[in-house]
Amino acid sequence: MTEQNPSAHARPASGRRPGGVEHENHPHHDHFTVVGNHLLQHPELSLTAIGLAVHIQSLPAGAPVGIKALAGKFPEGEIRIAAALRELEEYGYLARTKERLPSGRVVTRTISRNRPRAVLAAASPPLLPAVAAAAGTAAAGTAAAATAAAGTAAAVTAAAAAALPVPDTGADPASASKAVRSPAADLLTRLRVHDSRLLLTERDVCRLAPSVTVWLERGVPATAVERTLTTGLPQEPIRHPAAFLERRLTADLPPLLPVPRPHTPGPHTPGPQTPGPRTPDPLQTCDGCERAFRAPRAGRCRDCRAGSADQVAA
């Protein structure tokens, strides 16, 4: 009596699986985009973020990928698209930076990465020859050599991680500590008092402080800046408070106050009257002592008037 294979009952005679997806693949020769499975099967990204990443990777260079531009193409709306963009930025598939043009306008520069791990690998230094030799020894032989190779590899990996470039936050450590003590940084730190979802890290405070300083330099009171950043918050959780605040600081930036123009009198507008030099009073002859003194009209001099006043008082 022969034993039957239990898998034979689970698969049809045609050799196909009873359920699941089946692929009919045909090669593409034009108008296609190569996308890695690390993105298409990402365990943390939402389907909206994955689909949006594939769409952005298929666009030509220079195509608009702002929130409003994408919301005009798809039915998800600005809130879901903004959340998906933040997901892609968190996992390295997008990099968005703010740049100020010579005209003073602030624009967003977006970089789409089809392999975020390749960026990290390019930034990592090559393994030292000692690691390669230790790995060869481990493959060749003893358990002791394998243990030594693993310890050497771990030490070099730690050294390589320490040598990786620190992400640019827009400020060096000295200016970062100064930014933490600035009024703009204090304002950003206080936002968590209004809503705990606006809790920022020290790195986020250093990155957003220059944007808040622009508001303060334009004559906006600190209380008005706080009100702009904390009023009308969404009901759902704010997963990326720094990105949320940065968008408000950029989109709601008020214009500069107009500079008052000096008043220029027209041809028929009388200008300010400038007093001319004062003309001295003419010389008069005193009626009492016949001395000369200056007065607007004839009469007595000061001494004679004073003498007459004394006689009347007596």
PDB file of C-alpha atoms in Angstrom:
ATOM      1  CA  MET A   1       0.000   0.000   0.000  1.00  0.00           C
ATOM      2  CA  THR A   2       1.479   3.265  -1.097  1.00  0.00           C
ATOM      3  CA  GLU A   3       1.250   6.517   0.849  1.00  0.00           C
ATOM      4  CA  GLN A   4      -0.404   9.386  -1.015  1.00  0.00           C
ATOM      5  CA  ASN A   5       1.141  12.839  -1.188  1.00  0.00           C
ATOM      6  CA  PRO A   6      -1.195  15.218   0.726  1.00  0.00           C
ATOM      7  CA  SER A   7      -0.209  18.096  -1.505  1.00  0.00           C
ATOM      8  CA  ALA A   8      -1.664  16.316  -4.497  1.00  0.00           C
ATOM      9  CA  HIS A   9      -5.189  17.033  -3.259  1.00  0.00           C
ATOM     10  CA  ALA A  10      -4.400  20.724  -2.741  1.00  0.00           C
ATOM     11  CA  ARG A  11      -3.313  21.422  -6.318  1.00  0.00           C
ATOM     12  CA  PRO A  12      -5.399  20.889  -9.472  1.00  0.00           C
ATOM     13  CA  ALA A  13      -4.268  18.512 -12.181  1.00  0.00           C
ATOM     14  CA  SER A  14      -3.210  21.462 -14.345  1.00  0.00           C
ATOM     15  CA  GLY A  15      -0.428  22.304 -11.876  1.00  0.00           C
ATOM     16  CA  ARG A  16      -1.875  25.681 -10.954  1.00  0.00           C
ATOM     17  CA  ARG A  17      -2.480  26.739  -7.357  1.00  0.00           C
ATOM     18  CA  PRO A  18      -6.138  26.807  -6.255  1.00  0.00           C
ATOM     19  CA  GLY A  19      -5.978  30.445  -5.122  1.00  0.00           C
ATOM     20  CA  GLY A  20      -3.812  33.537  -5.160  1.00  0.00           C
ATOM     21  CA  VAL A  21      -2.625  35.742  -7.965  1.00  0.00           C
ATOM     22  CA  GLU A  22      -1.525  34.483 -11.361  1.00  0.00           C
ATOM     23  CA  HIS A  23       0.764  36.531 -13.589  1.00  0.00           C
ATOM     24  CA  GLU A  24       0.628  36.972 -17.319  1.00  0.00           C
ATOM     25  CA  ASN A  25       3.765  38.976 -18.025  1.00  0.00           C
ATOM     26  CA  HIS A  26       4.740  40.467 -21.358  1.00  0.00           C
ATOM     27  CA  PRO A  27       7.980  42.404 -21.848  1.00  0.00           C
ATOM     28  CA  HIS A  28       7.856  46.191 -22.149  1.00  0.00           C
ATOM     29  CA  HIS A  29       9.910  47.842 -24.857  1.00  0.00           C
ATOM     30  CA  ASP A  30       8.966  51.479 -24.291  1.00  0.00           C
ATOM     31  CA  HIS A  31       7.092  53.709 -21.827  1.00  0.00           C
ATOM     32  CA  PHE A  32       7.906  51.740 -18.689  1.00  0.00           C
ATOM     33  CA  THR A  33       9.493  52.390 -15.287  1.00  0.00           C
ATOM     34  CA  VAL A  34      11.662  49.959 -13.310  1.00  0.00           C
ATOM     35  CA  VAL A  35      10.510  49.782  -9.676  1.00  0.00           C
ATOM     36  CA  GLY A  36      12.114  47.658  -6.962  1.00  0.00           C
ATOM     37  CA  ASN A  37      10.231  45.181  -4.823  1.00  0.00           C
ATOM     38  CA  HIS A  38      11.668  46.895  -1.748  1.00  0.00           C
ATOM     39  CA  LEU A  39       9.180  49.671  -2.517  1.00  0.00           C
ATOM     40  CA  LEU A  40       6.285  47.661  -3.965  1.00  0.00           C
ATOM     41  CA  GLN A  41       6.338  45.210  -1.028  1.00  0.00           C
ATOM     42  CA  HIS A  42       7.414  47.637   1.697  1.00  0.00           C
ATOM     43  CA  PRO A  43       6.023  46.375   5.032  1.00  0.00           C
ATOM     44  CA  GLU A  44       5.608  49.838   6.608  1.00  0.00           C
ATOM     45  CA  LEU A  45       4.426  52.126   3.805  1.00  0.00           C
ATOM     46  CA  SER A  46       0.738  52.555   3.063  1.00  0.00           C
ATOM     47  CA  LEU A  47      -0.696  51.666  -0.325  1.00  0.00           C
ATOM     48  CA  THR A  48      -1.239  55.358  -1.015  1.00  0.00           C
ATOM     49  CA  ALA A  49       2.430  56.094  -0.360  1.00  0.00           C
ATOM     50  CA  ILE A  50       3.600  53.162  -2.505  1.00  0.00           C
ATOM     51  CA  GLY A  51       1.383  54.174  -5.423  1.00  0.00           C
ATOM     52  CA  LEU A  52       2.426  57.806  -5.105  1.00  0.00           C
ATOM     53  CA  ALA A  53       6.118  56.851  -5.071  1.00  0.00           C
ATOM     54  CA  VAL A  54       5.681  54.799  -8.262  1.00  0.00           C
ATOM     55  CA  HIS A  55       3.863  57.688  -9.925  1.00  0.00           C
ATOM     56  CA  ILE A  56       6.576  60.192  -8.965  1.00  0.00           C
ATOM     57  CA  GLN A  57       9.327  57.874 -10.211  1.00  0.00           C
ATOM     58  CA  SER A  58       7.564  57.637 -13.580  1.00  0.00           C
ATOM     59  CA  LEU A  59       7.401  61.426 -14.063  1.00  0.00           C
ATOM     60  CA  PRO A  60       9.971  63.323 -16.150  1.00  0.00           C
ATOM     61  CA  ALA A  61      12.438  65.660 -14.470  1.00  0.00           C
ATOM     62  CA  GLY A  62      10.931  69.023 -13.618  1.00  0.00           C
ATOM     63  CA  ALA A  63       7.349  67.772 -13.329  1.00  0.00           C
ATOM     64  CA  PRO A  64       5.400  69.409 -10.472  1.00  0.00           C
ATOM     65  CA  VAL A  65       4.982  67.100  -7.467  1.00  0.00           C
ATOM     66  CA  GLY A  66       3.519  69.525  -4.935  1.00  0.00           C
ATOM     67  CA  ILE A  67       0.518  68.608  -2.814  1.00  0.00           C
ATOM     68  CA  LYS A  68      -1.908  70.722  -4.838  1.00  0.00           C
ATOM     69  CA  ALA A  69      -0.552  69.464  -8.166  1.00  0.00           C
ATOM     70  CA  LEU A  70      -0.931  65.814  -7.102  1.00  0.00           C
ATOM     71  CA  ALA A  71      -4.346  66.417  -5.551  1.00  0.00           C
ATOM     72  CA  GLY A  72      -5.494  67.773  -8.913  1.00  0.00           C
ATOM     73  CA  LYS A  73      -4.676  64.405 -10.532  1.00  0.00           C
ATOM     74  CA  PHE A  74      -5.954  61.911  -7.974  1.00  0.00           C
ATOM     75  CA  PRO A  75      -9.120  61.622  -5.837  1.00  0.00           C
ATOM     76  CA  GLU A  76      -7.325  61.093  -2.492  1.00  0.00           C
ATOM     77  CA  GLY A  77      -7.270  64.778  -1.534  1.00  0.00           C
ATOM     78  CA  GLU A  78      -4.580  67.016  -0.103  1.00  0.00           C
ATOM     79  CA  ILE A  79      -4.563  65.548   3.427  1.00  0.00           C
ATOM     80  CA  ARG A  80      -3.949  61.941   2.339  1.00  0.00           C
ATOM     81  CA  ILE A  81      -1.412  62.983  -0.290  1.00  0.00           C
ATOM     82  CA  ALA A  82       0.463  65.123   2.226  1.00  0.00           C
ATOM     83  CA  ALA A  83       0.554  62.188   4.662  1.00  0.00           C
ATOM     84  CA  ALA A  84       1.844  59.857   1.917  1.00  0.00           C
ATOM     85  CA  LEU A  85       4.586  62.309   0.982  1.00  0.00           C
ATOM     86  CA  ARG A  86       5.678  62.449   4.619  1.00  0.00           C
ATOM     87  CA  GLU A  87       5.831  58.636   4.705  1.00  0.00           C
ATOM     88  CA  LEU A  88       8.062  58.555   1.631  1.00  0.00           C
ATOM     89  CA  GLU A  89      10.249  61.259   3.116  1.00  0.00           C
ATOM     90  CA  GLU A  90      10.557  59.319   6.377  1.00  0.00           C
ATOM     91  CA  TYR A  91      11.777  56.151   4.626  1.00  0.00           C
ATOM     92  CA  GLY A  92      14.131  57.967   2.252  1.00  0.00           C
ATOM     93  CA  TYR A  93      12.223  57.669  -1.019  1.00  0.00           C
ATOM     94  CA  LEU A  94      11.769  61.455  -1.126  1.00  0.00           C
ATOM     95  CA  ALA A  95      13.952  64.331   0.022  1.00  0.00           C
ATOM     96  CA  ARG A  96      12.376  67.782   0.234  1.00  0.00           C
ATOM     97  CA  THR A  97      14.343  70.917   1.043  1.00  0.00           C
ATOM     98  CA  LYS A  98      13.411  74.599   1.105  1.00  0.00           C
ATOM     99  CA  GLU A  99      15.406  77.007  -1.062  1.00  0.00           C
ATOM    100  CA  ARG A 100      15.133  80.780  -1.212  1.00  0.00           C
ATOM    101  CA  LEU A 101      15.452  82.265  -4.709  1.00  0.00           C
ATOM    102  CA  PRO A 102      17.278  85.566  -5.319  1.00  0.00           C
ATOM    103  CA  SER A 103      13.852  87.176  -5.637  1.00  0.00           C
ATOM    104  CA  GLY A 104      13.053  86.186  -2.048  1.00  0.00           C
ATOM    105  CA  ARG A 105      10.510  83.504  -2.990  1.00  0.00           C
ATOM    106  CA  VAL A 106      10.792  80.179  -1.124  1.00  0.00           C
ATOM    107  CA  VAL A 107      10.455  77.036  -3.269  1.00  0.00           C
ATOM    108  CA  THR A 108      10.537  73.316  -2.446  1.00  0.00           C
ATOM    109  CA  ARG A 109      13.197  71.158  -4.118  1.00  0.00           C
ATOM    110  CA  THR A 110      12.115  67.504  -4.312  1.00  0.00           C
ATOM    111  CA  ILE A 111      14.449  64.558  -5.010  1.00  0.00           C
ATOM    112  CA  SER A 112      12.931  61.138  -5.792  1.00  0.00           C
ATOM    113  CA  ARG A 113      15.112  58.136  -4.882  1.00  0.00           C
ATOM    114  CA  ASN A 114      14.331  54.731  -6.365  1.00  0.00           C
ATOM    115  CA  ARG A 115      16.885  53.024  -4.065  1.00  0.00           C
ATOM    116  CA  PRO A 116      17.298  54.836  -0.742  1.00  0.00           C
ATOM    117  CA  ARG A 117      19.690  52.184   0.568  1.00  0.00           C
ATOM    118  CA  ALA A 118      22.085  52.929  -2.290  1.00  0.00           C
ATOM    119  CA  VAL A 119      22.498  56.471  -0.931  1.00  0.00           C
ATOM    120  CA  LEU A 120      23.508  55.097   2.468  1.00  0.00           C
ATOM    121  CA  ALA A 121      25.814  52.516   0.881  1.00  0.00           C
ATOM    122  CA  ALA A 122      27.528  55.208  -1.193  1.00  0.00           C
ATOM    123  CA  ALA A 123      28.100  57.272   1.939  1.00  0.00           C
ATOM    124  CA  SER A 124      29.598  54.298   3.865  1.00  0.00           C
ATOM    125  CA  PRO A 125      33.391  53.805   3.694  1.00  0.00           C
ATOM    126  CA  PRO A 126      34.656  50.515   2.170  1.00  0.00           C
ATOM    127  CA  LEU A 127      35.470  47.618   4.480  1.00  0.00           C
ATOM    128  CA  LEU A 128      39.040  47.474   5.712  1.00  0.00           C
ATOM    129  CA  PRO A 129      41.327  44.695   4.428  1.00  0.00           C
ATOM    130  CA  ALA A 130      41.380  43.183   7.927  1.00  0.00           C
ATOM    131  CA  VAL A 131      37.662  42.474   7.679  1.00  0.00           C
ATOM    132  CA  ALA A 132      38.027  40.689   4.358  1.00  0.00           C
ATOM    133  CA  ALA A 133      40.913  38.599   5.665  1.00  0.00           C
ATOM    134  CA  ALA A 134      38.993  37.733   8.824  1.00  0.00           C
ATOM    135  CA  ALA A 135      35.938  36.758   6.790  1.00  0.00           C
ATOM    136  CA  GLY A 136      38.074  34.500   4.616  1.00  0.00           C
ATOM    137  CA  THR A 137      39.559  32.840   7.661  1.00  0.00           C
ATOM    138  CA  ALA A 138      36.090  32.266   9.105  1.00  0.00           C
ATOM    139  CA  ALA A 139      34.869  30.661   5.910  1.00  0.00           C
ATOM    140  CA  ALA A 140      37.919  28.443   5.725  1.00  0.00           C
ATOM    141  CA  GLY A 141      38.068  27.002   9.106  1.00  0.00           C
ATOM    142  CA  THR A 142      37.734  27.076  12.812  1.00  0.00           C
ATOM    143  CA  ALA A 143      35.091  28.411  15.125  1.00  0.00           C
ATOM    144  CA  ALA A 144      37.678  30.535  16.919  1.00  0.00           C
ATOM    145  CA  ALA A 145      38.626  32.245  13.666  1.00  0.00           C
ATOM    146  CA  ALA A 146      34.954  32.827  12.917  1.00  0.00           C
ATOM    147  CA  THR A 147      34.465  34.449  16.319  1.00  0.00           C
ATOM    148  CA  ALA A 148      37.480  36.721  15.804  1.00  0.00           C
ATOM    149  CA  ALA A 149      36.270  37.676  12.339  1.00  0.00           C
ATOM    150  CA  ALA A 150      32.837  38.546  13.669  1.00  0.00           C
ATOM    151  CA  GLY A 151      34.359  40.722  16.400  1.00  0.00           C
ATOM    152  CA  THR A 152      36.595  42.527  13.913  1.00  0.00           C
ATOM    153  CA  ALA A 153      33.689  43.067  11.514  1.00  0.00           C
ATOM    154  CA  ALA A 154      31.528  44.461  14.310  1.00  0.00           C
ATOM    155  CA  ALA A 155      34.285  46.861  15.366  1.00  0.00           C
ATOM    156  CA  VAL A 156      34.816  48.112  11.821  1.00  0.00           C
ATOM    157  CA  THR A 157      31.078  48.408  11.265  1.00  0.00           C
ATOM    158  CA  ALA A 158      30.802  50.592  14.366  1.00  0.00           C
ATOM    159  CA  ALA A 159      33.710  52.712  13.155  1.00  0.00           C
ATOM    160  CA  ALA A 160      32.116  53.030   9.717  1.00  0.00           C
ATOM    161  CA  ALA A 161      28.825  54.085  11.271  1.00  0.00           C
ATOM    162  CA  ALA A 162      30.614  56.732  13.322  1.00  0.00           C
ATOM    163  CA  ALA A 163      32.322  58.002  10.175  1.00  0.00           C
ATOM    164  CA  LEU A 164      29.071  58.455   8.265  1.00  0.00           C
ATOM    165  CA  PRO A 165      28.299  62.092   7.490  1.00  0.00           C
ATOM    166  CA  VAL A 166      25.799  63.692   9.812  1.00  0.00           C
ATOM    167  CA  PRO A 167      22.657  64.852   7.950  1.00  0.00           C
ATOM    168  CA  ASP A 168      22.767  68.559   7.232  1.00  0.00           C
ATOM    169  CA  THR A 169      20.284  70.371   9.454  1.00  0.00           C
ATOM    170  CA  GLY A 170      21.129  73.787   8.054  1.00  0.00           C
ATOM    171  CA  ALA A 171      23.226  74.831  11.034  1.00  0.00           C
ATOM    172  CA  ASP A 172      26.515  73.824  12.608  1.00  0.00           C
ATOM    173  CA  PRO A 173      26.598  72.707  16.294  1.00  0.00           C
ATOM    174  CA  ALA A 174      27.625  76.170  17.510  1.00  0.00           C
ATOM    175  CA  SER A 175      24.815  77.932  15.713  1.00  0.00           C
ATOM    176  CA  ALA A 176      22.419  75.131  16.701  1.00  0.00           C
ATOM    177  CA  SER A 177      22.964  75.808  20.391  1.00  0.00           C
ATOM    178  CA  LYS A 178      22.488  79.502  19.693  1.00  0.00           C
ATOM    179  CA  ALA A 179      19.252  78.780  17.795  1.00  0.00           C
ATOM    180  CA  VAL A 180      17.887  76.823  20.752  1.00  0.00           C
ATOM    181  CA  ARG A 181      18.211  79.952  22.900  1.00  0.00           C
ATOM    182  CA  SER A 182      16.664  82.287  20.312  1.00  0.00           C
ATOM    183  CA  PRO A 183      13.124  83.719  20.609  1.00  0.00           C
ATOM    184  CA  ALA A 184      12.080  81.724  17.544  1.00  0.00           C
ATOM    185  CA  ALA A 185      13.292  78.475  19.113  1.00  0.00           C
ATOM    186  CA  ASP A 186      11.541  79.296  22.392  1.00  0.00           C
ATOM    187  CA  LEU A 187       8.307  79.859  20.466  1.00  0.00           C
ATOM    188  CA  LEU A 188       8.608  76.477  18.734  1.00  0.00           C
ATOM    189  CA  THR A 189       9.375  74.728  22.010  1.00  0.00           C
ATOM    190  CA  ARG A 190       6.258  76.218  23.646  1.00  0.00           C
ATOM    191  CA  LEU A 191       3.943  74.793  20.969  1.00  0.00           C
ATOM    192  CA  ARG A 192       3.662  71.484  22.827  1.00  0.00           C
ATOM    193  CA  VAL A 193       1.930  73.378  25.641  1.00  0.00           C
ATOM    194  CA  HIS A 194      -0.927  74.188  23.225  1.00  0.00           C
ATOM    195  CA  ASP A 195      -1.079  70.637  21.829  1.00  0.00           C
ATOM    196  CA  SER A 196       1.080  67.649  22.779  1.00  0.00           C
ATOM    197  CA  ARG A 197       1.082  66.501  19.144  1.00  0.00           C
ATOM    198  CA  LEU A 198       3.332  69.481  18.320  1.00  0.00           C
ATOM    199  CA  LEU A 199       6.231  68.100  20.365  1.00  0.00           C
ATOM    200  CA  LEU A 200       9.445  68.809  18.427  1.00  0.00           C
ATOM    201  CA  THR A 201      12.938  67.420  18.755  1.00  0.00           C
ATOM    202  CA  GLU A 202      15.900  69.718  19.239  1.00  0.00           C
ATOM    203  CA  ARG A 203      16.953  69.019  15.658  1.00  0.00           C
ATOM    204  CA  ASP A 204      13.518  70.035  14.350  1.00  0.00           C
ATOM    205  CA  VAL A 205      13.622  73.231  16.430  1.00  0.00           C
ATOM    206  CA  CYS A 206      17.005  74.179  14.950  1.00  0.00           C
ATOM    207  CA  ARG A 207      15.683  73.505  11.429  1.00  0.00           C
ATOM    208  CA  LEU A 208      12.442  75.498  11.806  1.00  0.00           C
ATOM    209  CA  ALA A 209      13.806  78.414  13.854  1.00  0.00           C
ATOM    210  CA  PRO A 210      15.023  80.409  10.775  1.00  0.00           C
ATOM    211  CA  SER A 211      11.517  80.243   9.264  1.00  0.00           C
ATOM    212  CA  VAL A 212       9.959  81.588  12.461  1.00  0.00           C
ATOM    213  CA  THR A 213      12.616  84.334  12.570  1.00  0.00           C
ATOM    214  CA  VAL A 214      11.462  85.483   9.119  1.00  0.00           C
ATOM    215  CA  TRP A 215       7.933  85.935  10.520  1.00  0.00           C
ATOM    216  CA  LEU A 216       9.199  87.907  13.510  1.00  0.00           C
ATOM    217  CA  GLU A 217      11.403  90.111  11.315  1.00  0.00           C
ATOM    218  CA  ARG A 218       8.341  90.967   9.208  1.00  0.00           C
ATOM    219  CA  GLY A 219       6.690  92.531  12.233  1.00  0.00           C
ATOM    220  CA  VAL A 220       4.400  89.625  13.176  1.00  0.00           C
ATOM    221  CA  PRO A 221       4.016  89.367  16.981  1.00  0.00           C
ATOM    222  CA  ALA A 222       5.062  86.096  18.590  1.00  0.00           C
ATOM    223  CA  THR A 223       1.494  85.532  19.820  1.00  0.00           C
ATOM    224  CA  ALA A 224       0.194  85.792  16.243  1.00  0.00           C
ATOM    225  CA  VAL A 225       2.783  83.250  15.043  1.00  0.00           C
ATOM    226  CA  GLU A 226       1.750  80.829  17.791  1.00  0.00           C
ATOM    227  CA  ARG A 227      -1.917  81.311  16.905  1.00  0.00           C
ATOM    228  CA  THR A 228      -1.210  80.586  13.225  1.00  0.00           C
ATOM    229  CA  LEU A 229       0.654  77.373  14.057  1.00  0.00           C
ATOM    230  CA  THR A 230      -1.823  76.032  16.641  1.00  0.00           C
ATOM    231  CA  THR A 231      -5.255  77.048  15.276  1.00  0.00           C
ATOM    232  CA  GLY A 232      -7.292  74.665  13.125  1.00  0.00           C
ATOM    233  CA  LEU A 233      -5.250  71.535  13.819  1.00  0.00           C
ATOM    234  CA  PRO A 234      -6.508  68.307  12.200  1.00  0.00           C
ATOM    235  CA  GLN A 235      -8.441  65.779  14.264  1.00  0.00           C
ATOM    236  CA  GLU A 236      -6.285  62.807  13.254  1.00  0.00           C
ATOM    237  CA  PRO A 237      -2.836  62.202  14.800  1.00  0.00           C
ATOM    238  CA  ILE A 238       0.008  64.396  13.531  1.00  0.00           C
ATOM    239  CA  ARG A 239       2.726  61.873  12.697  1.00  0.00           C
ATOM    240  CA  HIS A 240       5.263  64.434  11.500  1.00  0.00           C
ATOM    241  CA  PRO A 241       4.804  67.691  13.454  1.00  0.00           C
ATOM    242  CA  ALA A 242       7.949  69.275  11.983  1.00  0.00           C
ATOM    243  CA  ALA A 243       6.743  68.803   8.404  1.00  0.00           C
ATOM    244  CA  PHE A 244       3.249  70.014   9.368  1.00  0.00           C
ATOM    245  CA  LEU A 245       4.614  73.213  10.951  1.00  0.00           C
ATOM    246  CA  GLU A 246       7.063  73.803   8.112  1.00  0.00           C
ATOM    247  CA  ARG A 247       4.213  73.730   5.612  1.00  0.00           C
ATOM    248  CA  ARG A 248       2.245  76.305   7.601  1.00  0.00           C
ATOM    249  CA  LEU A 249       5.267  78.564   8.042  1.00  0.00           C
ATOM    250  CA  THR A 250       5.882  78.485   4.295  1.00  0.00           C
ATOM    251  CA  ALA A 251       2.325  78.572   2.924  1.00  0.00           C
ATOM    252  CA  ASP A 252       1.003  81.224   5.330  1.00  0.00           C
ATOM    253  CA  LEU A 253       4.043  83.530   5.300  1.00  0.00           C
ATOM    254  CA  PRO A 254       2.751  87.138   5.335  1.00  0.00           C
ATOM    255  CA  PRO A 255       4.209  89.733   2.944  1.00  0.00           C
ATOM    256  CA  LEU A 256       6.600  92.454   3.971  1.00  0.00           C
ATOM    257  CA  LEU A 257       5.096  95.631   5.366  1.00  0.00           C
ATOM    258  CA  PRO A 258       5.061  98.463   2.790  1.00  0.00           C
ATOM    259  CA  VAL A 259       7.744 101.077   3.290  1.00  0.00           C
ATOM    260  CA  PRO A 260       6.178 104.579   3.749  1.00  0.00           C
ATOM    261  CA  ARG A 261       7.065 106.817   0.838  1.00  0.00           C
ATOM    262  CA  PRO A 262       8.336 110.348   1.552  1.00  0.00           C
ATOM    263  CA  HIS A 263       5.800 113.051   0.590  1.00  0.00           C
ATOM    264  CA  THR A 264       6.936 115.008  -2.452  1.00  0.00           C
ATOM    265  CA  PRO A 265       5.131 118.363  -2.847  1.00  0.00           C
ATOM    266  CA  GLY A 266       3.653 118.998  -6.255  1.00  0.00           C
ATOM    267  CA  PRO A 267       4.161 122.094  -8.387  1.00  0.00           C
ATOM    268  CA  HIS A 268       1.084 123.813  -6.876  1.00  0.00           C
ATOM    269  CA  THR A 269       1.576 122.541  -3.308  1.00  0.00           C
ATOM    270  CA  PRO A 270       3.057 125.188  -1.039  1.00  0.00           C
ATOM    271  CA  GLY A 271       6.163 123.923   0.691  1.00  0.00           C
ATOM    272  CA  PRO A 272       6.922 124.416   4.350  1.00  0.00           C
ATOM    273  CA  GLN A 273       7.431 128.045   5.342  1.00  0.00           C
ATOM    274  CA  THR A 274      10.956 128.671   6.568  1.00  0.00           C
ATOM    275  CA  PRO A 275      11.231 131.679   8.883  1.00  0.00           C
ATOM    276  CA  GLY A 276      13.698 134.272   7.630  1.00  0.00           C
ATOM    277  CA  PRO A 277      16.227 136.230   9.697  1.00  0.00           C
ATOM    278  CA  ARG A 278      14.646 138.495  12.376  1.00  0.00           C
ATOM    279  CA  THR A 279      14.973 142.259  11.720  1.00  0.00           C
ATOM    280  CA  PRO A 280      16.064 144.248  14.827  1.00  0.00           C
ATOM    281  CA  ASP A 281      13.696 146.917  16.189  1.00  0.00           C
ATOM    282  CA  PRO A 282      14.452 150.521  15.104  1.00  0.00           C
ATOM    283  CA  LEU A 283      16.229 153.005  17.357  1.00  0.00           C
ATOM    284  CA  GLN A 284      13.940 155.282  19.431  1.00  0.00           C
ATOM    285  CA  THR A 285      14.683 158.356  21.628  1.00  0.00           C
ATOM    286  CA  CYS A 286      13.520 158.006  25.208  1.00  0.00           C
ATOM    287  CA  ASP A 287      10.945 160.661  26.176  1.00  0.00           C
ATOM    288  CA  GLY A 288      12.331 160.790  29.735  1.00  0.00           C
ATOM    289  CA  CYS A 289      16.147 160.780  29.490  1.00  0.00           C
ATOM    290  CA  GLU A 290      16.538 161.217  25.712  1.00  0.00           C
ATOM    291  CA  ARG A 291      18.764 158.155  25.445  1.00  0.00           C
ATOM    292  CA  ALA A 292      18.577 155.948  22.365  1.00  0.00           C
ATOM    293  CA  PHE A 293      17.049 152.497  22.742  1.00  0.00           C
ATOM    294  CA  ARG A 294      15.556 149.898  20.382  1.00  0.00           C
ATOM    295  CA  ALA A 295      11.807 149.408  20.438  1.00  0.00           C
ATOM    296  CA  PRO A 296       9.042 148.879  17.890  1.00  0.00           C
ATOM    297  CA  ARG A 297       7.585 152.333  18.689  1.00  0.00           C
ATOM    298  CA  ALA A 298       8.499 155.553  20.580  1.00  0.00           C
ATOM    299  CA  GLY A 299       8.196 155.796  24.369  1.00  0.00           C
ATOM    300  CA  ARG A 300      10.371 155.473  27.437  1.00  0.00           C
ATOM    301  CA  CYS A 301      13.419 153.246  27.905  1.00  0.00           C
ATOM    302  CA  ARG A 302      13.512 150.401  30.392  1.00  0.00           C
ATOM    303  CA  ASP A 303      15.211 152.453  33.149  1.00  0.00           C
ATOM    304  CA  CYS A 304      12.697 155.251  32.907  1.00  0.00           C
ATOM    305  CA  ARG A 305       9.798 152.834  33.012  1.00  0.00           C
ATOM    306  CA  ALA A 306      11.289 151.132  36.056  1.00  0.00           C
ATOM    307  CA  GLY A 307      11.750 154.549  37.818  1.00  0.00           C
ATOM    308  CA  SER A 308       8.161 155.555  37.140  1.00  0.00           C
ATOM    309  CA  ALA A 309       6.950 152.237  38.581  1.00  0.00           C
ATOM    310  CA  ASP A 310       8.997 152.806  41.789  1.00  0.00           C
ATOM    311  CA  GLN A 311       7.526 156.294  42.257  1.00  0.00           C
ATOM    312  CA  VAL A 312       3.987 154.978  41.871  1.00  0.00           C
ATOM    313  CA  ALA A 313       4.689 152.234  44.412  1.00  0.00           C
ATOM    314  CA  ALA A 314       6.057 154.750  46.932  1.00  0.00           C
TER     315      ALA A 314
END
